[in-house]
Amino acid sequence: MSTGSLSVIAGGRAAGGWEALWGLDVWPFEQLPHADLDPDQHGVLRFDRIAQPWLREAAKRWARARLLRAISPASMRIYVRDLSTFSEWMAKQTPEVRSPALITRSLLEDYLLWVRTGDRAPATRQRYVCVVRQFLAEQCEDGLTGLPRGAVIHRSEMPNRVDRPPRGLERSVFEQFIDPANLVLLGNEQQRTVILLLAHTGMRVSSVITLARDAVEVGSDGHPYLRYRNVKLKREAMIPIGPVLLEQIRRQQRYLDAAYGPAGTPFLLPSPPEGRVGSTPGRGGSCHIVNQTVGRLVSEYVRRAEIRGSDGRLATGVHPHLFRHHLGASLVNDGVPLPVIQRVLDHESLEMTVRYARVADQTVSSALAGWQQRVNVRGERIALPVDGPLAQAAWMKDRISRAKQALPNGYCGLPLVQTCPHPNACLSCDQFLTDPSYRKVHEDQLTQTRRLRADAEHAGHARLVELLAGDEAALNRIMTGLDSLEADSTPAARQIDLLEIAQDVS
């Protein structure tokens, strides 16, 4: 690696390149690649807590390789810290290990047992094991020369992770955050821009603070879009925005013109000019605000505007990332297809998006509650328990049935693999089901049936009169059943976990 490598790759600022840093056991973030995208630009990577010299050297090689792959310094700090835990464990339990060649499979099994038997949180256990596993795999031919082939941690040995659904944000709290009467209490346009960006885009804080000054683009459809960098996935992305956010961004841009000049800063949310509170020494305007600034702003805003939850207490638990969870849950509740939500949130996989269906899936709950309110051709109410596997399986069958055999006036209740030989005989079929959403169709059908029956009686068509009389009787029973449903309908909001069939909802 040449001495100018840091300057060449992603704007590193170490005067002597990697060689100047290599002899140090503490690496300042500001001298590392991609520090300009990191919210904590004054942090450090600490290798001095790794006791074994050979392990410390390998950790530096691992850090360099990952930093050049666009891992942020802050993320690398966590990896090195967890690797230090492994080092401390070895120093206490196996002090005789003085080279990579002595890292045996037996040693790793002992470490796995130590991690599992402690009182650590499940996520911490998984992280401790994952870091060592990745480190061994990635450095076996570089920093850990001589590592035995059997010194691996298998994927099946990873501790189970407790996959909790994202925390939600009360609707009333969200409304208070975007209330214009509260927004005017903020000190300037930049603070209002931060709050509305969080509320209306659901972007991660790292993407919000790195927005370019000219981030707004107008598409060929005339609609405004926001161009941003997904810092976590290291890629550019775009999201449509509404008029409220667009106008606030325009106000912020006018503020930037007045405070910094047309070319004074490349960021939409820059660090304050030099000499002002919150400015970065020597870098006013040339650096964006940091993660901590956004967190403090949200906390101060809650207190200044006295934003309270349904319990009447100040919503001091609100943090910036909750707005992302709120947007994901709201889109699910509005019936937006999960693949579309995935694009809005720029998730790497649909699995991550599906987690939002478990916060409070009001759309699915409403659909399931509505499914209970159905009648058959005899006007009898069809009901199942609202909770439990039976209700979920039956509701899923109902969704598939609608897709397989759509009816203009209800649903077909046949099993999944069975087809109907008489698709036009629904009003005489016990498998036919309907609900109040089809009331108008049934009313029109009843009116038409009565007219046709009268015409048939006038013409003396006895067989047709008999058939139409049966349809009219069925329709009358259906209407009576629907009247009964609507008379005592009290749909209740429920928390139902339909993670396994969430894609069917879309």
Coordinates of C-alpha atoms in Angstrom, one line a residue:
M1 CA 0.0 0.0 0.0
S2 CA 1.5 3.3 -1.1
T3 CA 2.0 6.2 1.3
G4 CA -0.6 8.2 -0.6
S5 CA -3.3 5.6 -0.4
L6 CA -5.5 7.3 2.1
S7 CA -5.5 10.5 0.0
V8 CA -6.4 8.6 -3.1
I9 CA -9.2 6.4 -1.7
A10 CA -12.3 8.2 -0.5
G11 CA -10.6 11.3 0.8
G12 CA -8.6 10.0 3.7
R13 CA -6.4 12.7 5.3
A14 CA -3.5 10.9 6.9
A15 CA -0.4 12.8 5.8
G16 CA 1.8 9.6 5.5
G17 CA -0.9 7.2 4.3
W18 CA -1.4 3.8 6.0
E19 CA 2.2 3.5 7.0
A20 CA 1.9 6.6 9.3
L21 CA -1.1 5.0 11.0
W22 CA 0.2 1.5 11.2
G23 CA 2.5 2.1 14.1
L24 CA -0.4 3.7 16.1
D25 CA -2.8 1.7 18.2
V26 CA -5.4 4.5 18.1
W27 CA -6.6 5.6 14.6
P28 CA -8.6 9.0 14.4
F29 CA -11.7 8.8 12.3
E30 CA -10.9 12.0 10.5
Q31 CA -7.8 10.3 9.0
L32 CA -9.7 7.3 7.7
P33 CA -11.6 6.7 4.4
H34 CA -15.3 7.7 4.4
A35 CA -15.0 9.7 7.6
D36 CA -17.0 12.5 5.8
L37 CA -20.0 10.2 5.8
D38 CA -19.7 9.3 9.5
P39 CA -21.8 11.1 12.0
D40 CA -19.0 10.9 14.6
Q41 CA -16.0 12.4 12.8
H42 CA -14.0 12.9 16.0
G43 CA -14.1 9.2 17.1
V44 CA -11.2 6.7 17.1
L45 CA -10.5 3.1 16.4
R46 CA -8.8 1.6 19.4
F47 CA -6.5 -1.4 18.9
D48 CA -4.7 -0.9 22.2
R49 CA -7.3 -3.1 24.0
I50 CA -6.3 -6.1 22.0
A51 CA -3.7 -7.8 24.2
Q52 CA -2.0 -10.2 21.7
P53 CA 0.4 -8.4 19.3
W54 CA -0.3 -10.9 16.5
L55 CA -4.0 -10.4 16.9
R56 CA -3.7 -6.7 17.0
E57 CA -1.7 -6.7 13.7
A58 CA -4.4 -8.9 12.1
A59 CA -7.1 -6.6 13.4
K60 CA -5.5 -3.6 11.8
R61 CA -5.3 -5.5 8.5
W62 CA -9.0 -6.5 8.8
A63 CA -9.9 -2.9 9.6
R64 CA -8.0 -1.6 6.6
A65 CA -9.6 -4.1 4.3
R66 CA -13.1 -3.3 5.5
L67 CA -12.6 0.5 5.5
L68 CA -11.5 0.3 1.8
R69 CA -14.7 -1.6 1.1
A70 CA -16.7 1.5 2.4
I71 CA -17.4 0.3 5.9
S72 CA -17.8 3.4 8.0
P73 CA -15.3 4.1 10.8
A74 CA -18.1 4.0 13.4
S75 CA -19.2 0.6 12.3
M76 CA -15.6 -0.6 12.3
R77 CA -15.2 0.7 15.9
I78 CA -17.9 -1.7 17.0
Y79 CA -16.3 -4.7 15.2
V80 CA -12.9 -3.9 16.8
R81 CA -14.4 -3.5 20.2
D82 CA -16.1 -6.9 20.0
L83 CA -12.9 -8.4 18.7
S84 CA -11.2 -6.9 21.8
T85 CA -13.7 -9.0 23.9
F86 CA -12.4 -12.1 22.2
S87 CA -8.8 -11.0 22.9
E88 CA -9.6 -10.4 26.6
W89 CA -11.2 -13.8 26.9
M90 CA -8.1 -15.5 25.4
A91 CA -5.8 -13.6 27.6
K92 CA -7.6 -14.9 30.7
Q93 CA -8.5 -18.4 29.5
T94 CA -5.7 -19.4 27.1
P95 CA -2.7 -17.1 27.7
E96 CA -0.4 -19.7 26.0
V97 CA -1.9 -18.8 22.5
R98 CA 0.9 -16.7 21.0
S99 CA 0.2 -17.2 17.3
P100 CA -2.7 -17.9 14.9
A101 CA -1.6 -21.5 14.6
L102 CA -2.7 -22.2 18.2
I103 CA -6.3 -21.1 17.6
T104 CA -7.9 -24.5 17.5
R105 CA -11.5 -25.6 17.0
S106 CA -11.6 -26.6 20.7
L107 CA -10.7 -23.1 21.7
L108 CA -13.5 -21.6 19.6
E109 CA -16.0 -24.1 21.1
D110 CA -15.0 -22.9 24.6
Y111 CA -15.5 -19.3 23.5
L112 CA -18.9 -20.1 22.1
L113 CA -19.8 -21.7 25.4
W114 CA -18.6 -18.7 27.3
V115 CA -20.7 -16.4 25.2
R116 CA -23.8 -18.5 25.5
T117 CA -23.6 -19.0 29.3
G118 CA -23.3 -15.3 30.3
D119 CA -26.2 -13.0 31.1
R120 CA -25.7 -11.0 27.9
A121 CA -28.6 -9.9 25.7
P122 CA -29.3 -12.1 22.7
A123 CA -28.2 -9.5 20.2
T124 CA -24.9 -9.1 22.1
R125 CA -24.2 -12.8 22.0
Q126 CA -24.9 -12.9 18.3
R127 CA -22.6 -10.0 17.7
Y128 CA -19.7 -11.4 19.7
V129 CA -19.8 -14.6 17.7
C130 CA -20.5 -13.0 14.4
V131 CA -17.5 -10.7 14.6
V132 CA -15.0 -13.5 15.4
R133 CA -16.5 -15.7 12.7
Q134 CA -16.1 -13.0 10.0
F135 CA -12.7 -12.0 11.3
L136 CA -11.3 -15.6 11.1
A137 CA -12.9 -16.1 7.6
E138 CA -11.6 -12.9 6.1
Q139 CA -8.1 -12.9 7.6
C140 CA -7.2 -16.6 7.4
E141 CA -4.9 -15.9 4.4
D142 CA -3.7 -12.4 5.3
G143 CA -3.3 -11.4 8.9
L144 CA -3.8 -14.9 10.4
T145 CA -1.3 -16.8 8.3
G146 CA -1.0 -20.3 9.8
L147 CA -4.5 -20.5 11.1
P148 CA -5.6 -24.2 11.2
R149 CA -8.2 -25.1 8.6
G150 CA -10.5 -26.4 11.3
A151 CA -10.5 -23.1 13.2
V152 CA -13.9 -21.9 12.0
I153 CA -17.3 -21.0 13.5
H154 CA -20.1 -22.5 11.4
R155 CA -23.2 -20.6 10.5
S156 CA -25.4 -23.1 12.4
E157 CA -23.5 -22.2 15.6
M158 CA -24.6 -18.6 15.5
P159 CA -26.7 -17.7 18.6
N160 CA -30.4 -17.2 17.9
R161 CA -31.4 -13.6 17.5
V162 CA -34.5 -12.3 19.1
D163 CA -36.2 -10.6 16.2
R164 CA -38.4 -8.0 17.8
P165 CA -40.7 -6.0 15.6
P166 CA -39.8 -2.3 15.2
R167 CA -41.2 0.0 17.8
G168 CA -44.0 2.2 16.7
L169 CA -44.8 5.9 17.1
E170 CA -48.2 7.0 18.4
R171 CA -50.2 8.7 15.7
S172 CA -51.0 11.6 18.0
V173 CA -47.3 12.1 18.8
F174 CA -46.5 12.1 15.1
E175 CA -49.2 14.7 14.4
Q176 CA -47.7 16.9 17.1
F177 CA -44.3 16.7 15.5
I178 CA -45.5 18.0 12.2
D179 CA -48.0 20.5 13.6
P180 CA -47.1 24.0 12.1
A181 CA -48.0 25.6 15.4
N182 CA -45.2 23.5 17.0
L183 CA -42.7 23.8 14.2
V184 CA -42.7 27.6 14.5
L185 CA -41.2 27.1 18.0
L186 CA -38.0 25.8 16.5
G187 CA -35.1 28.2 16.1
N188 CA -34.6 28.3 12.3
E189 CA -35.4 26.8 9.0
Q190 CA -32.7 24.1 9.2
Q191 CA -34.2 22.7 12.4
R192 CA -37.7 22.6 10.8
T193 CA -36.2 20.9 7.7
V194 CA -34.6 18.2 9.8
I195 CA -37.9 17.4 11.6
L196 CA -39.9 17.3 8.4
L197 CA -37.3 15.2 6.6
L198 CA -37.5 12.6 9.4
A199 CA -41.3 12.7 9.5
H200 CA -42.0 12.6 5.8
T201 CA -39.3 10.4 4.3
G202 CA -38.4 7.8 7.0
M203 CA -34.8 8.1 6.0
R204 CA -32.0 7.0 8.3
V205 CA -30.3 9.8 10.1
S206 CA -27.0 9.1 8.2
S207 CA -28.9 9.7 4.9
V208 CA -30.7 12.9 6.2
I209 CA -27.5 14.6 7.3
T210 CA -25.6 13.9 4.1
L211 CA -28.3 15.3 1.8
A212 CA -26.8 17.4 -1.0
R213 CA -28.0 21.0 -1.3
D214 CA -29.5 20.3 -4.7
A215 CA -31.1 17.0 -3.6
V216 CA -34.5 17.8 -5.0
E217 CA -35.2 16.7 -8.6
V218 CA -38.3 17.1 -10.6
G219 CA -39.2 14.1 -12.7
S220 CA -40.7 14.0 -16.2
D221 CA -44.0 13.5 -14.5
G222 CA -43.7 16.9 -12.9
H223 CA -43.4 15.4 -9.4
P224 CA -40.6 16.3 -7.0
Y225 CA -38.2 13.6 -5.8
L226 CA -35.4 13.6 -3.2
R227 CA -32.1 12.1 -4.2
Y228 CA -30.1 10.8 -1.2
R229 CA -27.3 8.4 -0.4
N230 CA -28.2 5.2 1.5
V231 CA -25.1 5.2 3.6
K232 CA -25.8 1.8 5.1
L233 CA -26.0 0.1 1.7
K234 CA -23.5 2.4 0.0
R235 CA -25.7 3.4 -2.9
E236 CA -27.7 6.3 -4.3
A237 CA -31.5 6.2 -4.0
M238 CA -34.5 8.4 -4.6
I239 CA -37.9 8.9 -2.9
P240 CA -41.0 10.9 -3.9
I241 CA -41.8 13.8 -1.6
G242 CA -45.0 15.9 -1.0
P243 CA -45.6 19.6 -1.3
V244 CA -45.2 20.3 2.5
L245 CA -41.7 18.9 2.5
L246 CA -40.8 20.4 -0.8
E247 CA -41.7 23.9 0.3
Q248 CA -39.7 23.5 3.5
I249 CA -36.6 22.3 1.5
R250 CA -37.0 25.4 -0.7
R251 CA -37.1 27.6 2.3
Q252 CA -34.0 25.9 3.6
Q253 CA -32.2 26.4 0.3
R254 CA -33.1 30.1 0.4
Y255 CA -31.7 30.2 4.0
L256 CA -28.4 28.6 2.7
D257 CA -28.2 31.2 -0.1
A258 CA -28.4 34.0 2.5
A259 CA -26.1 32.4 5.1
Y260 CA -23.4 30.8 2.9
G261 CA -23.8 32.2 -0.5
P262 CA -24.7 30.3 -3.7
A263 CA -21.6 28.0 -3.5
G264 CA -20.8 28.2 0.2
T265 CA -21.8 24.7 1.2
P266 CA -22.5 21.5 -0.7
F267 CA -24.8 20.2 2.0
L268 CA -28.5 20.8 2.6
L269 CA -27.9 20.6 6.4
P270 CA -24.4 22.1 6.9
S271 CA -22.6 22.7 10.1
P272 CA -23.1 26.3 11.2
P273 CA -20.7 28.9 9.9
E274 CA -17.5 29.4 11.8
G275 CA -17.9 31.3 15.0
R276 CA -21.5 30.1 15.6
V277 CA -22.6 27.6 18.2
G278 CA -22.3 24.0 16.8
S279 CA -19.8 24.9 14.1
T280 CA -16.9 22.6 13.2
P281 CA -13.6 24.3 13.8
G282 CA -12.1 25.2 10.4
R283 CA -14.9 23.5 8.5
G284 CA -18.0 25.7 8.9
G285 CA -20.3 25.0 6.0
S286 CA -18.0 22.5 4.4
C287 CA -19.2 19.7 6.7
H288 CA -22.8 18.5 7.4
I289 CA -24.4 18.3 10.8
V290 CA -23.8 15.1 12.8
N291 CA -26.0 12.3 14.1
Q292 CA -25.9 13.7 17.7
T293 CA -27.2 17.0 16.5
V294 CA -30.3 15.4 15.1
G295 CA -30.9 13.4 18.3
R296 CA -30.5 16.4 20.5
L297 CA -32.9 18.4 18.2
V298 CA -35.6 15.8 18.5
S299 CA -35.3 15.6 22.3
E300 CA -35.3 19.4 22.7
Y301 CA -38.2 19.8 20.3
V302 CA -40.3 17.4 22.5
R303 CA -39.7 19.5 25.5
R304 CA -40.1 22.9 23.8
A305 CA -43.4 22.0 22.1
E306 CA -44.5 19.8 25.1
I307 CA -45.2 16.9 22.8
R308 CA -47.1 14.3 24.9
G309 CA -48.2 10.7 24.4
S310 CA -51.6 9.2 25.1
D311 CA -50.6 8.8 28.7
G312 CA -50.1 12.5 29.1
R313 CA -46.4 12.3 29.6
L314 CA -43.7 14.0 27.6
A315 CA -42.7 11.8 24.6
T316 CA -39.1 11.8 25.7
G317 CA -38.6 8.3 24.4
V318 CA -38.9 9.4 20.8
H319 CA -35.7 9.2 18.8
P320 CA -35.0 9.9 15.1
H321 CA -35.2 6.3 13.9
L322 CA -38.7 5.9 15.2
F323 CA -40.0 8.0 12.3
R324 CA -38.7 5.4 9.9
H325 CA -40.6 2.7 11.8
H326 CA -43.7 4.9 11.8
L327 CA -43.5 5.3 8.0
G328 CA -43.1 1.6 7.4
A329 CA -46.0 0.7 9.7
S330 CA -48.2 3.4 8.3
L331 CA -47.6 2.2 4.7
V332 CA -48.5 -1.3 5.8
N333 CA -51.7 -0.1 7.4
D334 CA -52.6 1.9 4.3
G335 CA -52.5 -1.3 2.3
V336 CA -49.4 -0.4 0.2
P337 CA -47.8 -3.6 -1.3
L338 CA -44.7 -4.7 0.6
P339 CA -42.4 -4.6 -2.5
V340 CA -43.4 -0.9 -2.9
I341 CA -42.6 -0.2 0.8
Q342 CA -39.3 -2.0 0.3
R343 CA -38.4 0.5 -2.4
V344 CA -39.6 3.5 -0.4
L345 CA -37.4 2.5 2.6
D346 CA -34.7 1.2 0.3
H347 CA -34.4 -2.1 2.2
E348 CA -31.9 -4.6 0.9
S349 CA -34.4 -7.5 1.3
L350 CA -38.1 -7.9 1.5
E351 CA -37.6 -9.8 4.8
M352 CA -36.7 -6.5 6.5
T353 CA -39.8 -4.8 5.2
V354 CA -42.1 -7.6 6.3
R355 CA -41.0 -6.9 10.0
Y356 CA -43.1 -3.7 9.8
A357 CA -46.2 -5.8 9.2
R358 CA -45.9 -6.9 12.9
V359 CA -46.1 -3.5 14.5
A360 CA -49.8 -3.0 14.3
D361 CA -51.1 -4.3 11.0
Q362 CA -54.4 -2.5 11.1
T363 CA -55.0 -3.3 7.4
V364 CA -54.8 -7.0 7.9
S365 CA -56.7 -6.8 11.2
S366 CA -59.5 -4.9 9.5
A367 CA -59.6 -7.4 6.6
L368 CA -59.7 -10.3 9.0
A369 CA -62.4 -8.6 11.1
G370 CA -64.4 -7.9 8.0
W371 CA -64.0 -11.5 6.8
Q372 CA -65.8 -12.6 9.9
Q373 CA -68.8 -10.5 8.8
R374 CA -70.2 -12.7 6.0
V375 CA -73.4 -14.6 5.3
N376 CA -74.2 -17.6 3.1
V377 CA -77.2 -18.0 0.7
R378 CA -79.4 -18.8 3.7
G379 CA -78.6 -15.5 5.3
E380 CA -76.7 -17.3 8.1
R381 CA -73.6 -15.6 9.6
I382 CA -70.3 -17.3 9.0
A383 CA -67.9 -16.8 11.9
L384 CA -64.6 -18.2 13.2
P385 CA -62.4 -17.2 16.1
V386 CA -60.7 -14.0 15.3
D387 CA -57.4 -15.1 16.8
G388 CA -55.2 -18.1 16.3
P389 CA -54.0 -20.3 13.4
L390 CA -57.5 -21.4 12.3
A391 CA -58.6 -17.8 11.6
Q392 CA -55.3 -17.0 9.8
A393 CA -55.5 -20.1 7.6
A394 CA -59.1 -19.6 6.8
W395 CA -58.5 -15.9 6.0
M396 CA -55.6 -16.9 3.7
K397 CA -57.8 -19.4 1.9
D398 CA -60.3 -16.6 1.4
R399 CA -57.7 -14.4 -0.2
I400 CA -56.7 -17.1 -2.6
S401 CA -60.3 -18.0 -3.4
R402 CA -60.9 -14.4 -4.4
A403 CA -58.0 -14.4 -6.7
K404 CA -58.9 -17.8 -8.3
Q405 CA -62.6 -17.2 -8.8
A406 CA -63.7 -13.7 -8.6
L407 CA -67.5 -13.2 -8.2
P408 CA -69.4 -10.0 -8.8
N409 CA -71.5 -10.4 -5.6
G410 CA -69.4 -12.3 -3.1
Y411 CA -66.8 -15.1 -2.6
C412 CA -66.5 -18.7 -3.3
G413 CA -65.8 -20.8 -0.2
L414 CA -64.6 -23.9 -1.9
P415 CA -61.3 -25.5 -0.8
L416 CA -58.1 -24.3 -2.5
V417 CA -57.7 -27.1 -5.0
Q418 CA -61.4 -27.6 -5.8
T419 CA -63.0 -25.9 -8.8
C420 CA -66.7 -25.1 -9.3
P421 CA -68.5 -27.0 -12.1
H422 CA -71.5 -24.5 -11.9
P423 CA -70.0 -21.0 -11.8
N424 CA -73.4 -19.4 -12.5
A425 CA -75.4 -21.1 -9.8
C426 CA -74.0 -19.2 -6.8
L427 CA -77.4 -18.2 -5.3
S428 CA -78.2 -21.9 -4.9
C429 CA -74.8 -23.0 -3.7
D430 CA -73.9 -23.5 0.0
Q431 CA -70.3 -22.5 -0.8
F432 CA -71.3 -18.9 -1.7
L433 CA -70.4 -16.2 0.8
T434 CA -70.9 -12.5 0.8
D435 CA -70.5 -9.4 3.0
P436 CA -71.9 -5.9 3.4
S437 CA -69.5 -4.4 0.8
Y438 CA -71.7 -6.1 -1.9
R439 CA -75.0 -4.8 -0.6
K440 CA -75.6 -2.5 -3.6
V441 CA -74.9 -5.4 -6.0
H442 CA -77.4 -7.6 -4.2
E443 CA -80.0 -4.8 -4.1
D444 CA -79.7 -4.3 -7.9
Q445 CA -79.8 -8.0 -8.4
L446 CA -82.9 -8.4 -6.3
T447 CA -84.6 -5.6 -8.2
Q448 CA -83.7 -7.2 -11.6
T449 CA -84.8 -10.6 -10.4
R450 CA -88.2 -9.3 -9.3
R451 CA -88.7 -7.6 -12.7
L452 CA -87.6 -10.8 -14.6
R453 CA -90.0 -12.9 -12.5
A454 CA -92.9 -10.6 -13.2
D455 CA -92.1 -10.7 -17.0
A456 CA -91.9 -14.6 -16.8
E457 CA -95.2 -14.8 -15.0
H458 CA -96.8 -12.6 -17.5
A459 CA -95.5 -14.7 -20.3
G460 CA -96.5 -18.0 -18.6
H461 CA -92.9 -19.4 -18.3
A462 CA -93.5 -21.6 -15.2
R463 CA -90.0 -23.2 -15.1
L464 CA -88.3 -19.8 -15.3
V465 CA -90.6 -18.4 -12.7
E466 CA -89.6 -21.2 -10.4
L467 CA -85.9 -20.6 -10.8
L468 CA -86.3 -16.8 -10.4
A469 CA -88.4 -17.3 -7.3
G470 CA -85.5 -19.4 -5.8
D471 CA -83.0 -16.6 -6.6
E472 CA -85.4 -14.0 -5.1
A473 CA -85.8 -16.0 -1.9
A474 CA -82.0 -16.4 -1.6
L475 CA -81.4 -12.7 -2.1
N476 CA -84.1 -11.8 0.5
R477 CA -82.4 -14.1 3.0
I478 CA -79.0 -12.6 2.1
M479 CA -80.3 -9.0 2.6
T480 CA -81.8 -10.0 5.9
G481 CA -78.5 -11.5 7.0
L482 CA -76.6 -8.3 5.9
D483 CA -79.1 -6.2 7.8
S484 CA -78.3 -8.2 10.9
L485 CA -74.6 -7.9 10.4
E486 CA -74.8 -4.1 10.0
A487 CA -77.1 -3.8 13.0
D488 CA -74.7 -5.2 15.6
S489 CA -71.4 -4.8 13.8
T490 CA -68.7 -3.7 16.3
P491 CA -65.4 -4.4 14.7
A492 CA -62.6 -4.4 17.3
A493 CA -59.0 -3.4 16.7
R494 CA -56.7 -6.4 17.2
Q495 CA -53.0 -7.2 17.1
I496 CA -52.6 -10.1 14.8
D497 CA -49.2 -11.5 13.7
L498 CA -49.6 -12.4 10.0
L499 CA -45.9 -12.3 9.2
E500 CA -46.1 -15.6 7.3
I501 CA -48.8 -14.4 4.9
A502 CA -47.9 -10.7 4.8
Q503 CA -47.0 -10.9 1.1
D504 CA -50.6 -12.1 0.3
V505 CA -51.9 -8.8 1.7
S506 CA -50.2 -6.9 -1.0

